[in-house]
PDB file of C-alpha atoms in Angstrom:
ATOM      1  CA  MET A   1     -19.504   6.738  28.078  1.00 78.00           C
ATOM      2  CA  VAL A   2     -20.712   5.552  24.107  1.00 89.00           C
ATOM      3  CA  ARG A   3     -23.799   8.061  22.826  1.00 85.00           C
ATOM      4  CA  ARG A   4     -24.298   6.835  19.631  1.00 94.00           C
ATOM      5  CA  ILE A   5     -23.267   4.956  16.367  1.00 97.00           C
ATOM      6  CA  GLU A   6     -20.929   7.215  14.489  1.00 96.00           C
ATOM      7  CA  HIS A   7     -21.057   5.559  11.416  1.00 97.00           C
ATOM      8  CA  ILE A   8     -20.771   1.817  10.136  1.00 98.00           C
ATOM      9  CA  ALA A   9     -18.538   0.487   7.430  1.00 98.00           C
ATOM     10  CA  VAL A  10     -19.028  -1.640   4.212  1.00 98.00           C
ATOM     11  CA  ALA A  11     -16.206  -3.054   2.645  1.00 98.00           C
ATOM     12  CA  VAL A  12     -17.090  -2.805  -1.418  1.00 98.00           C
ATOM     13  CA  LYS A  13     -14.310  -3.722  -4.177  1.00 97.00           C
ATOM     14  CA  ASP A  14     -15.802  -0.634  -6.367  1.00 97.00           C
ATOM     15  CA  VAL A  15     -17.178   2.356  -4.134  1.00 97.00           C
ATOM     16  CA  GLU A  16     -18.477   4.421  -7.347  1.00 97.00           C
ATOM     17  CA  ALA A  17     -21.062   1.142  -8.414  1.00 97.00           C
ATOM     18  CA  SER A  18     -21.618   0.565  -4.775  1.00 98.00           C
ATOM     19  CA  THR A  19     -22.300   4.031  -3.910  1.00 98.00           C
ATOM     20  CA  LYS A  20     -24.679   3.899  -7.024  1.00 97.00           C
ATOM     21  CA  LEU A  21     -26.474   1.292  -5.699  1.00 97.00           C
ATOM     22  CA  PHE A  22     -26.610   2.397  -2.044  1.00 97.00           C
ATOM     23  CA  GLU A  23     -28.081   5.925  -3.943  1.00 97.00           C
ATOM     24  CA  THR A  24     -30.813   3.719  -5.318  1.00 96.00           C
ATOM     25  CA  LEU A  25     -31.473   1.735  -2.448  1.00 96.00           C
ATOM     26  CA  LEU A  26     -31.482   4.322   0.550  1.00 96.00           C
ATOM     27  CA  GLY A  27     -33.069   6.896  -1.757  1.00 95.00           C
ATOM     28  CA  ILE A  28     -30.418   9.230  -0.773  1.00 95.00           C
ATOM     29  CA  ASN A  29     -27.268  10.654  -2.700  1.00 96.00           C
ATOM     30  CA  GLY A  30     -23.979   9.673  -1.374  1.00 95.00           C
ATOM     31  CA  SER A  31     -20.972  12.091  -0.253  1.00 92.00           C
ATOM     32  CA  GLY A  32     -19.108  11.608  -3.431  1.00 90.00           C
ATOM     33  CA  ILE A  33     -15.722   9.807  -3.250  1.00 94.00           C
ATOM     34  CA  GLU A  34     -13.313  10.790  -0.876  1.00 92.00           C
ATOM     35  CA  MET A  35      -9.491   9.475  -1.254  1.00 91.00           C
ATOM     36  CA  VAL A  36      -7.165   8.578   2.132  1.00 87.00           C
ATOM     37  CA  PRO A  37      -3.962   7.546   0.954  1.00 86.00           C
ATOM     38  CA  GLU A  38      -2.618   7.113   4.326  1.00 82.00           C
ATOM     39  CA  GLU A  39      -5.326   4.369   4.981  1.00 85.00           C
ATOM     40  CA  ARG A  40      -4.981   2.972   1.337  1.00 91.00           C
ATOM     41  CA  VAL A  41      -8.693   3.391   0.813  1.00 93.00           C
ATOM     42  CA  LYS A  42     -11.538   5.369  -0.607  1.00 95.00           C
ATOM     43  CA  VAL A  43     -14.805   6.375   1.063  1.00 95.00           C
ATOM     44  CA  ALA A  44     -18.213   7.467   0.711  1.00 97.00           C
ATOM     45  CA  PHE A  45     -20.743   8.498   2.973  1.00 96.00           C
ATOM     46  CA  PHE A  46     -24.407   8.576   3.290  1.00 97.00           C
ATOM     47  CA  GLU A  47     -25.409  10.835   6.052  1.00 96.00           C
ATOM     48  CA  LEU A  48     -28.493   9.490   7.715  1.00 95.00           C
ATOM     49  CA  GLU A  49     -30.252  10.725  11.313  1.00 93.00           C
ATOM     50  CA  GLY A  50     -27.513  10.832  13.748  1.00 91.00           C
ATOM     51  CA  SER A  51     -25.381   8.462  12.083  1.00 95.00           C
ATOM     52  CA  ARG A  52     -23.697   7.404   8.286  1.00 96.00           C
ATOM     53  CA  LEU A  53     -23.095   4.718   6.183  1.00 97.00           C
ATOM     54  CA  GLU A  54     -19.628   4.608   4.909  1.00 97.00           C
ATOM     55  CA  LEU A  55     -18.647   2.580   1.908  1.00 98.00           C
ATOM     56  CA  VAL A  56     -14.856   1.684   1.693  1.00 97.00           C
ATOM     57  CA  GLN A  57     -12.600   0.161  -1.061  1.00 97.00           C
ATOM     58  CA  GLY A  58      -9.027  -0.847  -0.602  1.00 96.00           C
ATOM     59  CA  ILE A  59      -6.731   0.976  -2.946  1.00 94.00           C
ATOM     60  CA  GLY A  60      -4.264  -1.312  -4.496  1.00 87.00           C
ATOM     61  CA  SER A  61      -4.006  -4.765  -3.067  1.00 79.00           C
ATOM     62  CA  ASP A  62      -1.709  -4.485  -0.038  1.00 84.00           C
ATOM     63  CA  ASN A  63      -4.471  -3.558   2.090  1.00 88.00           C
ATOM     64  CA  PRO A  64      -6.397  -4.395   5.016  1.00 89.00           C
ATOM     65  CA  MET A  65      -9.750  -3.705   3.257  1.00 93.00           C
ATOM     66  CA  SER A  66      -8.909  -6.208   0.192  1.00 93.00           C
ATOM     67  CA  LYS A  67      -7.210  -8.578   2.045  1.00 93.00           C
ATOM     68  CA  PHE A  68     -10.719  -8.772   4.182  1.00 94.00           C
ATOM     69  CA  ILE A  69     -12.744  -8.989   0.967  1.00 95.00           C
ATOM     70  CA  GLU A  70     -10.287 -11.524   0.041  1.00 94.00           C
ATOM     71  CA  ARG A  71     -11.083 -13.344   2.914  1.00 93.00           C
ATOM     72  CA  ARG A  72     -14.812 -12.940   3.637  1.00 93.00           C
ATOM     73  CA  GLY A  73     -16.304 -11.216   0.811  1.00 96.00           C
ATOM     74  CA  GLU A  74     -17.485  -7.609   0.704  1.00 97.00           C
ATOM     75  CA  GLY A  75     -19.671  -6.888   3.658  1.00 98.00           C
ATOM     76  CA  LEU A  76     -19.954  -5.360   7.166  1.00 98.00           C
ATOM     77  CA  HIS A  77     -16.582  -4.089   8.002  1.00 98.00           C
ATOM     78  CA  HIS A  78     -16.868  -2.319  11.106  1.00 98.00           C
ATOM     79  CA  LEU A  79     -19.275  -0.177  13.544  1.00 98.00           C
ATOM     80  CA  CYS A  80     -18.021   3.313  15.086  1.00 97.00           C
ATOM     81  CA  PHE A  81     -19.132   4.511  18.439  1.00 97.00           C
ATOM     82  CA  GLU A  82     -18.721   8.041  19.229  1.00 96.00           C
ATOM     83  CA  VAL A  83     -17.235   8.754  22.706  1.00 96.00           C
ATOM     84  CA  GLU A  84     -16.837  12.241  24.790  1.00 94.00           C
ATOM     85  CA  ASP A  85     -13.286  11.137  25.911  1.00 95.00           C
ATOM     86  CA  LEU A  86     -11.209   8.587  23.737  1.00 96.00           C
ATOM     87  CA  ALA A  87      -8.087   8.309  25.501  1.00 97.00           C
ATOM     88  CA  GLU A  88      -9.962   8.054  28.936  1.00 96.00           C
ATOM     89  CA  THR A  89     -12.323   5.579  27.520  1.00 96.00           C
ATOM     90  CA  LEU A  90      -8.909   3.189  26.208  1.00 97.00           C
ATOM     91  CA  ARG A  91      -7.832   3.370  29.351  1.00 97.00           C
ATOM     92  CA  LEU A  92     -10.995   2.026  30.870  1.00 96.00           C
ATOM     93  CA  LEU A  93     -11.663  -0.448  28.634  1.00 97.00           C
ATOM     94  CA  HIS A  94      -7.482  -1.682  28.655  1.00 97.00           C
ATOM     95  CA  ALA A  95      -8.223  -1.750  32.557  1.00 97.00           C
ATOM     96  CA  ALA A  96     -11.113  -3.819  32.096  1.00 97.00           C
ATOM     97  CA  GLY A  97      -9.056  -6.216  29.789  1.00 97.00           C
ATOM     98  CA  PHE A  98     -10.375  -5.426  26.457  1.00 98.00           C
ATOM     99  CA  PRO A  99      -7.392  -5.877  23.772  1.00 98.00           C
ATOM    100  CA  LEU A 100      -6.807  -2.905  21.490  1.00 98.00           C
ATOM    101  CA  ILE A 101      -5.336  -2.444  18.399  1.00 97.00           C
ATOM    102  CA  ASP A 102      -4.622   1.199  19.217  1.00 97.00           C
ATOM    103  CA  SER A 103      -3.470   1.879  22.683  1.00 95.00           C
ATOM    104  CA  VAL A 104      -3.387   5.353  22.209  1.00 96.00           C
ATOM    105  CA  PRO A 105      -5.857   7.696  19.854  1.00 97.00           C
ATOM    106  CA  LYS A 106      -4.772   8.246  16.380  1.00 95.00           C
ATOM    107  CA  PRO A 107      -5.472  11.059  14.360  1.00 91.00           C
ATOM    108  CA  GLY A 108      -9.047  10.631  11.701  1.00 87.00           C
ATOM    109  CA  SER A 109     -10.439  12.092   9.430  1.00 81.00           C
ATOM    110  CA  ARG A 110     -12.386  15.887   9.870  1.00 82.00           C
ATOM    111  CA  GLY A 111     -10.029  16.852  13.003  1.00 88.00           C
ATOM    112  CA  THR A 112     -11.454  13.749  14.693  1.00 93.00           C
ATOM    113  CA  ARG A 113      -9.156  10.841  17.148  1.00 96.00           C
ATOM    114  CA  VAL A 114      -9.642   7.535  16.648  1.00 96.00           C
ATOM    115  CA  ALA A 115      -8.897   4.145  17.913  1.00 97.00           C
ATOM    116  CA  PHE A 116      -9.899   0.320  16.905  1.00 97.00           C
ATOM    117  CA  LEU A 117     -10.588  -2.503  19.456  1.00 98.00           C
ATOM    118  CA  HIS A 118      -9.397  -5.770  18.693  1.00 97.00           C
ATOM    119  CA  PRO A 119     -12.552  -7.957  17.520  1.00 97.00           C
ATOM    120  CA  LYS A 120     -11.101 -10.788  19.473  1.00 97.00           C
ATOM    121  CA  GLY A 121     -12.118  -8.830  22.436  1.00 97.00           C
ATOM    122  CA  CYS A 122     -16.175  -7.785  21.277  1.00 98.00           C
ATOM    123  CA  ASN A 123     -17.892 -10.815  19.658  1.00 97.00           C
ATOM    124  CA  GLY A 124     -15.942 -11.025  16.707  1.00 97.00           C
ATOM    125  CA  VAL A 125     -16.655  -7.626  15.853  1.00 98.00           C
ATOM    126  CA  LEU A 126     -13.962  -4.918  14.645  1.00 98.00           C
ATOM    127  CA  ILE A 127     -15.132  -1.348  16.670  1.00 98.00           C
ATOM    128  CA  GLU A 128     -13.420   1.854  16.134  1.00 97.00           C
ATOM    129  CA  LEU A 129     -14.133   4.723  18.790  1.00 97.00           C
ATOM    130  CA  VAL A 130     -14.476   8.175  17.974  1.00 96.00           C
ATOM    131  CA  GLU A 131     -14.179  11.090  19.577  1.00 96.00           C
ATOM    132  CA  GLN A 132     -15.087  14.220  17.930  1.00 94.00           C
ATOM    133  CA  PRO A 133     -12.904  17.578  17.804  1.00 92.00           C
ATOM    134  CA  SER A 134     -13.101  20.110  20.635  1.00 82.00           C
ATOM    135  CA  ARG A 135     -16.068  22.810  19.999  1.00 64.00           C
ATOM    136  CA  ALA A 136     -14.267  25.006  22.269  1.00 55.00           C
TER     137      ALA A 136
ATOM    138  CA  MET B   1     -36.679   7.009   1.609  1.00 78.00           C
ATOM    139  CA  VAL B   2     -34.644   5.293   4.312  1.00 89.00           C
ATOM    140  CA  ARG B   3     -34.009   8.206   7.242  1.00 85.00           C
ATOM    141  CA  ARG B   4     -31.989   6.532  10.172  1.00 94.00           C
ATOM    142  CA  ILE B   5     -30.037   3.736  11.014  1.00 97.00           C
ATOM    143  CA  GLU B   6     -32.834   2.002  13.514  1.00 96.00           C
ATOM    144  CA  HIS B   7     -30.259  -0.822  14.711  1.00 97.00           C
ATOM    145  CA  ILE B   8     -27.130  -3.092  13.915  1.00 98.00           C
ATOM    146  CA  ALA B   9     -27.241  -6.511  15.079  1.00 98.00           C
ATOM    147  CA  VAL B  10     -24.393  -8.745  16.053  1.00 98.00           C
ATOM    148  CA  ALA B  11     -24.673 -12.632  15.987  1.00 98.00           C
ATOM    149  CA  VAL B  12     -23.190 -14.145  19.388  1.00 98.00           C
ATOM    150  CA  LYS B  13     -23.216 -17.238  21.033  1.00 97.00           C
ATOM    151  CA  ASP B  14     -24.176 -16.382  24.226  1.00 97.00           C
ATOM    152  CA  VAL B  15     -26.332 -13.335  24.442  1.00 97.00           C
ATOM    153  CA  GLU B  16     -25.952 -13.100  28.554  1.00 97.00           C
ATOM    154  CA  ALA B  17     -22.516 -13.055  28.283  1.00 97.00           C
ATOM    155  CA  SER B  18     -22.405 -10.722  25.292  1.00 98.00           C
ATOM    156  CA  THR B  19     -24.501  -8.364  26.860  1.00 98.00           C
ATOM    157  CA  LYS B  20     -22.127  -8.325  29.997  1.00 97.00           C
ATOM    158  CA  LEU B  21     -19.654  -7.433  27.890  1.00 97.00           C
ATOM    159  CA  PHE B  22     -21.293  -4.761  25.735  1.00 97.00           C
ATOM    160  CA  GLU B  23     -22.367  -3.060  29.228  1.00 97.00           C
ATOM    161  CA  THR B  24     -18.603  -2.595  30.266  1.00 96.00           C
ATOM    162  CA  LEU B  25     -17.594  -1.509  26.659  1.00 96.00           C
ATOM    163  CA  LEU B  26     -20.371   1.203  26.018  1.00 96.00           C
ATOM    164  CA  GLY B  27     -20.841   2.218  29.939  1.00 95.00           C
ATOM    165  CA  ILE B  28     -24.565   1.635  29.460  1.00 95.00           C
ATOM    166  CA  ASN B  29     -27.013  -1.257  30.120  1.00 96.00           C
ATOM    167  CA  GLY B  30     -28.905  -3.549  28.180  1.00 96.00           C
ATOM    168  CA  SER B  31     -32.265  -4.068  27.993  1.00 92.00           C
ATOM    169  CA  GLY B  32     -32.231  -7.511  29.140  1.00 90.00           C
ATOM    170  CA  ILE B  33     -32.781 -10.499  27.520  1.00 94.00           C
ATOM    171  CA  GLU B  34     -36.143 -10.941  25.197  1.00 92.00           C
ATOM    172  CA  MET B  35     -36.921 -14.280  23.554  1.00 91.00           C
ATOM    173  CA  VAL B  36     -38.345 -14.420  20.321  1.00 87.00           C
ATOM    174  CA  PRO B  37     -39.297 -18.355  19.514  1.00 86.00           C
ATOM    175  CA  GLU B  38     -40.704 -17.837  16.425  1.00 82.00           C
ATOM    176  CA  GLU B  39     -37.889 -16.568  15.006  1.00 85.00           C
ATOM    177  CA  ARG B  40     -35.764 -18.897  17.396  1.00 91.00           C
ATOM    178  CA  VAL B  41     -33.916 -16.235  18.585  1.00 93.00           C
ATOM    179  CA  LYS B  42     -33.580 -14.337  21.976  1.00 95.00           C
ATOM    180  CA  VAL B  43     -32.265 -10.887  21.933  1.00 95.00           C
ATOM    181  CA  ALA B  44     -30.869  -8.169  23.797  1.00 97.00           C
ATOM    182  CA  PHE B  45     -30.835  -4.192  23.029  1.00 96.00           C
ATOM    183  CA  PHE B  46     -28.427  -1.198  24.071  1.00 97.00           C
ATOM    184  CA  GLU B  47     -30.368   1.869  23.124  1.00 96.00           C
ATOM    185  CA  LEU B  48     -28.085   4.610  21.763  1.00 95.00           C
ATOM    186  CA  GLU B  49     -28.626   8.475  20.694  1.00 93.00           C
ATOM    187  CA  GLY B  50     -31.364   7.528  17.230  1.00 91.00           C
ATOM    188  CA  SER B  51     -30.193   3.828  16.608  1.00 95.00           C
ATOM    189  CA  ARG B  52     -29.489   0.618  18.569  1.00 96.00           C
ATOM    190  CA  LEU B  53     -27.280  -2.054  18.914  1.00 97.00           C
ATOM    191  CA  GLU B  54     -28.743  -5.944  19.188  1.00 97.00           C
ATOM    192  CA  LEU B  55     -27.339  -8.773  20.093  1.00 98.00           C
ATOM    193  CA  VAL B  56     -28.956 -11.945  18.711  1.00 97.00           C
ATOM    194  CA  GLN B  57     -28.316 -15.581  20.072  1.00 97.00           C
ATOM    195  CA  GLY B  58     -30.437 -18.376  18.184  1.00 96.00           C
ATOM    196  CA  ILE B  59     -32.247 -20.952  19.831  1.00 94.00           C
ATOM    197  CA  GLY B  60     -31.107 -24.826  19.538  1.00 88.00           C
ATOM    198  CA  SER B  61     -29.124 -25.555  16.730  1.00 79.00           C
ATOM    199  CA  ASP B  62     -31.209 -25.220  13.746  1.00 84.00           C
ATOM    200  CA  ASN B  63     -31.690 -21.761  12.788  1.00 88.00           C
ATOM    201  CA  PRO B  64     -30.147 -19.110  10.974  1.00 89.00           C
ATOM    202  CA  MET B  65     -28.093 -17.431  13.641  1.00 93.00           C
ATOM    203  CA  SER B  66     -25.825 -20.239  15.125  1.00 93.00           C
ATOM    204  CA  LYS B  67     -25.632 -21.414  11.066  1.00 93.00           C
ATOM    205  CA  PHE B  68     -24.232 -18.192  10.419  1.00 94.00           C
ATOM    206  CA  ILE B  69     -21.601 -18.497  13.178  1.00 95.00           C
ATOM    207  CA  GLU B  70     -21.143 -21.819  12.426  1.00 94.00           C
ATOM    208  CA  ARG B  71     -19.788 -20.794   8.936  1.00 93.00           C
ATOM    209  CA  ARG B  72     -18.360 -16.974   9.362  1.00 93.00           C
ATOM    210  CA  GLY B  73     -17.925 -16.889  13.328  1.00 96.00           C
ATOM    211  CA  GLU B  74     -19.569 -14.547  15.963  1.00 97.00           C
ATOM    212  CA  GLY B  75     -19.682 -10.532  14.387  1.00 98.00           C
ATOM    213  CA  LEU B  76     -21.816  -8.295  12.614  1.00 98.00           C
ATOM    214  CA  HIS B  77     -24.985 -10.128  11.162  1.00 98.00           C
ATOM    215  CA  HIS B  78     -27.334  -7.150   9.864  1.00 98.00           C
ATOM    216  CA  LEU B  79     -28.329  -3.602   9.018  1.00 98.00           C
ATOM    217  CA  CYS B  80     -31.777  -2.213   9.993  1.00 97.00           C
ATOM    218  CA  PHE B  81     -32.636   0.992   7.839  1.00 97.00           C
ATOM    219  CA  GLU B  82     -36.526   2.647   9.460  1.00 96.00           C
ATOM    220  CA  VAL B  83     -38.237   3.515   5.928  1.00 96.00           C
ATOM    221  CA  GLU B  84     -41.692   5.413   6.130  1.00 94.00           C
ATOM    222  CA  ASP B  85     -43.430   3.434   3.768  1.00 95.00           C
ATOM    223  CA  LEU B  86     -42.407  -0.652   3.638  1.00 96.00           C
ATOM    224  CA  ALA B  87     -44.684  -1.794   1.230  1.00 97.00           C
ATOM    225  CA  GLU B  88     -43.935   0.955  -1.283  1.00 96.00           C
ATOM    226  CA  THR B  89     -40.166   0.640  -0.641  1.00 96.00           C
ATOM    227  CA  LEU B  90     -40.342  -3.018  -1.780  1.00 97.00           C
ATOM    228  CA  ARG B  91     -42.421  -2.090  -4.916  1.00 97.00           C
ATOM    229  CA  LEU B  92     -39.667   0.507  -5.791  1.00 96.00           C
ATOM    230  CA  LEU B  93     -36.526  -1.523  -4.766  1.00 97.00           C
ATOM    231  CA  HIS B  94     -38.028  -5.045  -6.677  1.00 97.00           C
ATOM    232  CA  ALA B  95     -38.549  -2.363  -9.927  1.00 97.00           C
ATOM    233  CA  ALA B  96     -34.905  -1.540  -9.706  1.00 97.00           C
ATOM    234  CA  GLY B  97     -33.868  -4.920  -9.467  1.00 97.00           C
ATOM    235  CA  PHE B  98     -33.036  -5.514  -5.945  1.00 98.00           C
ATOM    236  CA  PRO B  99     -33.756  -9.410  -4.842  1.00 98.00           C
ATOM    237  CA  LEU B 100     -36.150  -9.372  -1.817  1.00 98.00           C
ATOM    238  CA  ILE B 101     -36.156 -12.340   0.612  1.00 97.00           C
ATOM    239  CA  ASP B 102     -39.491 -11.161   1.936  1.00 97.00           C
ATOM    240  CA  SER B 103     -41.415  -8.986  -1.283  1.00 95.00           C
ATOM    241  CA  VAL B 104     -44.218  -8.006   1.283  1.00 96.00           C
ATOM    242  CA  PRO B 105     -43.807  -6.624   4.878  1.00 97.00           C
ATOM    243  CA  LYS B 106     -44.260  -9.372   7.709  1.00 95.00           C
ATOM    244  CA  PRO B 107     -45.023  -8.299  11.176  1.00 91.00           C
ATOM    245  CA  GLY B 108     -41.592  -7.545  13.494  1.00 87.00           C
ATOM    246  CA  SER B 109     -41.509  -6.892  17.117  1.00 81.00           C
ATOM    247  CA  ARG B 110     -43.508  -4.331  19.043  1.00 82.00           C
ATOM    248  CA  GLY B 111     -45.838  -3.627  15.963  1.00 88.00           C
ATOM    249  CA  THR B 112     -43.142  -2.974  13.410  1.00 93.00           C
ATOM    250  CA  ARG B 113     -43.458  -4.133   9.948  1.00 96.00           C
ATOM    251  CA  VAL B 114     -40.292  -5.307   8.521  1.00 96.00           C
ATOM    252  CA  ALA B 115     -38.420  -7.284   5.685  1.00 97.00           C
ATOM    253  CA  PHE B 116     -34.867  -8.467   4.569  1.00 97.00           C
ATOM    254  CA  LEU B 117     -33.640  -7.602   1.044  1.00 98.00           C
ATOM    255  CA  HIS B 118     -31.116 -10.104  -0.456  1.00 97.00           C
ATOM    256  CA  PRO B 119     -27.604  -9.841   0.827  1.00 97.00           C
ATOM    257  CA  LYS B 120     -26.209 -10.614  -3.390  1.00 97.00           C
ATOM    258  CA  GLY B 121     -27.986  -7.539  -4.326  1.00 97.00           C
ATOM    259  CA  CYS B 122     -26.387  -5.163  -1.592  1.00 97.00           C
ATOM    260  CA  ASN B 123     -22.684  -5.838  -1.909  1.00 97.00           C
ATOM    261  CA  GLY B 124     -22.814  -8.547   1.103  1.00 97.00           C
ATOM    262  CA  VAL B 125     -24.856  -6.796   3.672  1.00 98.00           C
ATOM    263  CA  LEU B 126     -27.821  -8.247   5.098  1.00 98.00           C
ATOM    264  CA  ILE B 127     -30.192  -5.562   5.037  1.00 98.00           C
ATOM    265  CA  GLU B 128     -33.830  -5.222   6.808  1.00 97.00           C
ATOM    266  CA  LEU B 129     -36.165  -2.605   6.589  1.00 97.00           C
ATOM    267  CA  VAL B 130     -38.744  -1.273   8.958  1.00 96.00           C
ATOM    268  CA  GLU B 131     -41.696   0.723   9.334  1.00 96.00           C
ATOM    269  CA  GLN B 132     -42.534   1.927  12.503  1.00 94.00           C
ATOM    270  CA  PRO B 133     -46.392   1.470  13.854  1.00 92.00           C
ATOM    271  CA  SER B 134     -48.556   4.068  12.506  1.00 82.00           C
ATOM    272  CA  ARG B 135     -49.090   6.468  15.455  1.00 64.00           C
ATOM    273  CA  ALA B 136     -52.420   7.727  14.656  1.00 55.00           C
TER     274      ALA B 136
END
């Protein structure tokens, strides 16, 4: 069902500063900053073999990312797994008793479809599932 | 320098129960439980494309994993990146001002060498670096 870790996301206060920090740490360049106003965040990515590291900063104060940092500080925020058929995966997980934040897929970046599972059903881990756009 | 996410680790209270949960969630089988008494933990792995998910439970009460869970609850614990030359990477990161938990590589599982960076220098993320055993 799940094939790979598509990305792991880190909540940060200042995505520009954190990009520089992770560029030094990883020895590779980040993607540059992307604004995602509909999610009230700005993000940067680091492309790694088979996976990505995502840095996420909230825009303004009233957004889930800034609230997360107020509550828990900067750090690991969520884990995203790639699945082949997201709608079917959500049906199976709901039937298996997993609490879903999104019971149906919603649009993600770059033509993907995404959904979040509730961390209370996943040992405290906020899990995103992503389906890549069809290559047909 | 860094090539890939080698694994992402989740702190759990009951690794047997969490293995079953993630087997359902991921649709793949876990590795079975491994005891790592020198670290006072037991672990299970899920092999994914190019990376792994690790579930970690502390053994007894006086161990870093149980203390983490007391403080923050179950959830994402650390992120491990593979590097080619760990000793050289640690020298470079120290020179760049990164605070290190381990200033020299220590033995990890399966012939690897590992070291941890301090989360205070990495936006709150506890980062492990791993060098695979030489294939020569």
